[in-house]
């Protein structure tokens, strides 16, 4: 079961910041500056957190993981955008 | 053997290999890794599936365990030499990356993002844990200068400071050695110890565990049997290398509790027995039955592969005196433990001229050198390419490493191949497949069931979707579905199947609810308008009307999924039982898909047309043949995957799973039938 997580970060050092960004790009969509939306299984979350834990400085940086509930029962109005549009896509497959 | 270096280890291995070369295939490598025995004690079937059949899967537990151990292992490579003045010689721990891949070593098999270890930020705690405390609990109270604590940021290259610390401490009471590989010739066991605390010649093995210790009813803490055996083995390894060992310790990462494991003779006996039994099981090549209603299964990483309750419910009853007896409904309670859907989705690349590369764990999709999309590899379970699309070697490498198969289609949707990872080492099931395929009676028995399933399922599709299914047709299909069970040859079976298909397809238009026209031969003098989704029977190569074009594509897609399912289970997709060997024809995949043709492929065609996911504008008529446009194919692929994602109740097991998962379960059951573990292959017939 995938759940939706909002992952935000505050990283002081530019190199670690870059690494954090690159790491999270493998796990979710870059929503805004320092904000990712990720749909993760419990094992994904475990791995993602372990990767982040190795990147950040535990005394200077901070990552927040905000649980927004199961992806399958996502509410239409879970996220509302003011300004630039926001859209969440749910399809059984990806076709490009 | 006090000093166990890489060199000697390899020596002893190669000596034994050469002495019994002839039996090498039937014998286990001479050293059994400790972790394997641990797995054996947890569940012998787990041990068998992993180490005899070579099937692995991750679970929350194995991954978490892997992360715990990666942290434990971090900074290894500089293990302190232990000085033992009493013996006047160096005791040296061999440091070696073992080639044993069990449970939590799995982490290492996954492609890890390339990161340099940043020592200054290397906390021993897991994410979210309070900082810098965790290991205090580990080192014993007398030694609070454990060399394993995270270093202050200033000490960048803290050359593993056990030795430094030793100098600082006047009396080095306890020495900590991490990731220590030891072997014992007497037991034939090798193992990597997370941590050894040694004082003089007394050593204590410490093993890191995820999770929590077992709580006894009186509130005291205890260890589970597999953990105890593991500690006992580690103790034995240390003893064999000259140490005295009085006890072992389990350290639980989540709760940061230390549980001391006493080493009594009872445990020792149990341990020796476990080693023997594990070896025997390996050599017997007989898969042990699944555990009976055990809570371990729900947490087991191999649950999906093992199918414990499902297998049990289908196992032949011991007293089989009545050969004609119908399989009775079993009294095994099947727990719905399997997740209903795959967490990952397929990716289809359909637009001509795309170039696919990779960066980190992303597939980068480019059109005219511009990135048009990035796809996270962790979110996909297969990749299909239609026509002229380029995939870089780096991307292919990464896909295979992540166990993602690639399927190739022509632009028109003809499935012509796959690129698969090396696959499971489960050669045993393949051997049975080849043996059974040689036996005509077995082939016929399975073929009858498959054809019966197909006819029954197509009848159900008619009943569900036809505006007014003619009674005679339904009755005839029912009659044929019974008659096939008496077919005495594959040829007569083929005839009956053909008859049933003709009758069924004669009613196919009755299930289509969209009426509109299509122009044939646009622009030519012969051009005419005719009903777009008129259907007068199957034709192919090339399909001559839209419905046939869609059916062909649907079968292509289903063949792809059955081919992949067969390969995942370890079967050879090219050797079938009903479909006979023909070069390039994935006969087993075609066998597997027979009962699913109506339920998946034909049903998708109906949905795509009736829900207008594909419309007449999506077809290009060229001469006699009809081609689906790229946009039309996109709509159809969506419809197909919607179907694969739809939940269906398993008639035997009672739980709901997606069709994609169902295909995998059915294929695994076929494997079980081939190896003789279950008596009959239960062909999927929907109710
Ligand atoms: S699912 Fe149960 S029976 Fe099967 S391997 Fe795992 S623990 Fe053993």
Tab-separated table of C-alpha atoms in Angstrom, chain A residues 1-2 15-16 19 22 24-29 37 39 41-44 46-47 49-59 63 65 89-96, chain B residues 58-60 63-64 67 71 110 113 115 117-118 121 123 127 131-132 343-351 354 360-362 365 373 375-376 378-379 634 637-638 641-642:
chain	number	residue	atom	x	y	z
A	1	UNK	CA	0.000	0.000	0.000
A	2	UNK	CA	1.386	3.318	-1.010
A	15	UNK	CA	26.524	20.304	-1.355
A	16	UNK	CA	24.277	18.419	1.006
A	19	UNK	CA	22.451	15.607	-2.612
A	22	UNK	CA	18.987	14.373	-6.049
A	24	UNK	CA	14.418	12.802	-3.298
A	25	UNK	CA	14.065	13.100	-7.055
A	26	UNK	CA	14.328	9.310	-7.132
A	27	UNK	CA	11.386	9.020	-4.791
A	28	UNK	CA	8.866	11.665	-5.697
A	29	UNK	CA	7.746	14.753	-7.543
A	37	UNK	CA	5.439	14.821	-2.867
A	39	UNK	CA	3.972	8.084	-2.957
A	41	UNK	CA	5.297	1.914	0.185
A	42	UNK	CA	6.442	1.235	3.710
A	43	UNK	CA	9.668	-0.270	2.392
A	44	UNK	CA	10.230	2.698	0.076
A	46	UNK	CA	12.341	3.019	5.013
A	47	UNK	CA	14.922	3.184	2.258
A	49	UNK	CA	14.707	7.777	5.111
A	50	UNK	CA	17.866	5.733	5.394
A	51	UNK	CA	19.300	7.487	2.354
A	52	UNK	CA	18.399	10.897	3.702
A	53	UNK	CA	19.835	10.042	7.084
A	54	UNK	CA	23.164	9.455	5.425
A	55	UNK	CA	23.104	12.685	3.485
A	56	UNK	CA	22.073	15.294	5.987
A	57	UNK	CA	23.955	16.633	8.945
A	58	UNK	CA	21.981	15.566	11.944
A	59	UNK	CA	22.803	18.625	14.005
A	63	UNK	CA	13.978	16.842	6.981
A	65	UNK	CA	8.177	13.689	6.549
A	89	UNK	CA	-2.240	11.926	-11.688
A	90	UNK	CA	-3.481	8.442	-10.953
A	91	UNK	CA	-3.384	5.966	-13.821
A	92	UNK	CA	-2.879	2.219	-13.924
A	93	UNK	CA	0.164	2.664	-16.143
A	94	UNK	CA	2.346	5.275	-17.756
A	95	UNK	CA	2.165	5.730	-21.499
A	96	UNK	CA	4.509	8.144	-23.177
B	58	UNK	CA	12.522	-7.975	0.015
B	59	UNK	CA	10.200	-7.273	2.840
B	60	UNK	CA	10.014	-4.474	5.332
B	63	UNK	CA	15.226	-4.040	4.293
B	64	UNK	CA	15.115	-2.651	7.787
B	67	UNK	CA	19.781	-0.771	6.962
B	71	UNK	CA	25.059	1.150	9.829
B	110	UNK	CA	20.072	-3.374	-4.895
B	113	UNK	CA	22.933	5.481	-5.138
B	115	UNK	CA	27.357	8.304	-2.377
B	117	UNK	CA	30.377	8.211	2.943
B	118	UNK	CA	30.471	11.500	4.680
B	121	UNK	CA	27.808	13.152	9.433
B	123	UNK	CA	25.528	8.943	12.899
B	127	UNK	CA	16.756	8.486	10.954
B	131	UNK	CA	21.332	11.622	18.230
B	132	UNK	CA	24.503	10.134	19.530
B	343	UNK	CA	2.723	-1.446	-5.960
B	344	UNK	CA	4.433	-0.622	-9.218
B	345	UNK	CA	3.075	0.183	-12.662
B	346	UNK	CA	4.048	-0.736	-16.179
B	347	UNK	CA	5.613	1.873	-18.428
B	348	UNK	CA	4.819	1.899	-22.132
B	349	UNK	CA	6.812	3.920	-24.622
B	350	UNK	CA	4.736	4.423	-27.661
B	351	UNK	CA	5.775	7.663	-29.298
B	354	UNK	CA	11.982	8.725	-28.307
B	360	UNK	CA	20.402	8.120	-10.864
B	361	UNK	CA	17.246	6.071	-10.462
B	362	UNK	CA	15.360	7.926	-13.158
B	365	UNK	CA	12.714	10.337	-21.798
B	373	UNK	CA	9.570	13.245	-18.950
B	375	UNK	CA	10.207	8.299	-14.773
B	376	UNK	CA	11.218	6.905	-11.409
B	378	UNK	CA	11.268	2.304	-8.505
B	379	UNK	CA	7.706	2.927	-9.573
B	634	UNK	CA	-2.268	4.902	-26.041
B	637	UNK	CA	-2.923	0.523	-23.414
B	638	UNK	CA	-4.685	2.479	-20.692
B	641	UNK	CA	-3.825	-1.776	-17.758
B	642	UNK	CA	-7.072	-0.724	-16.162
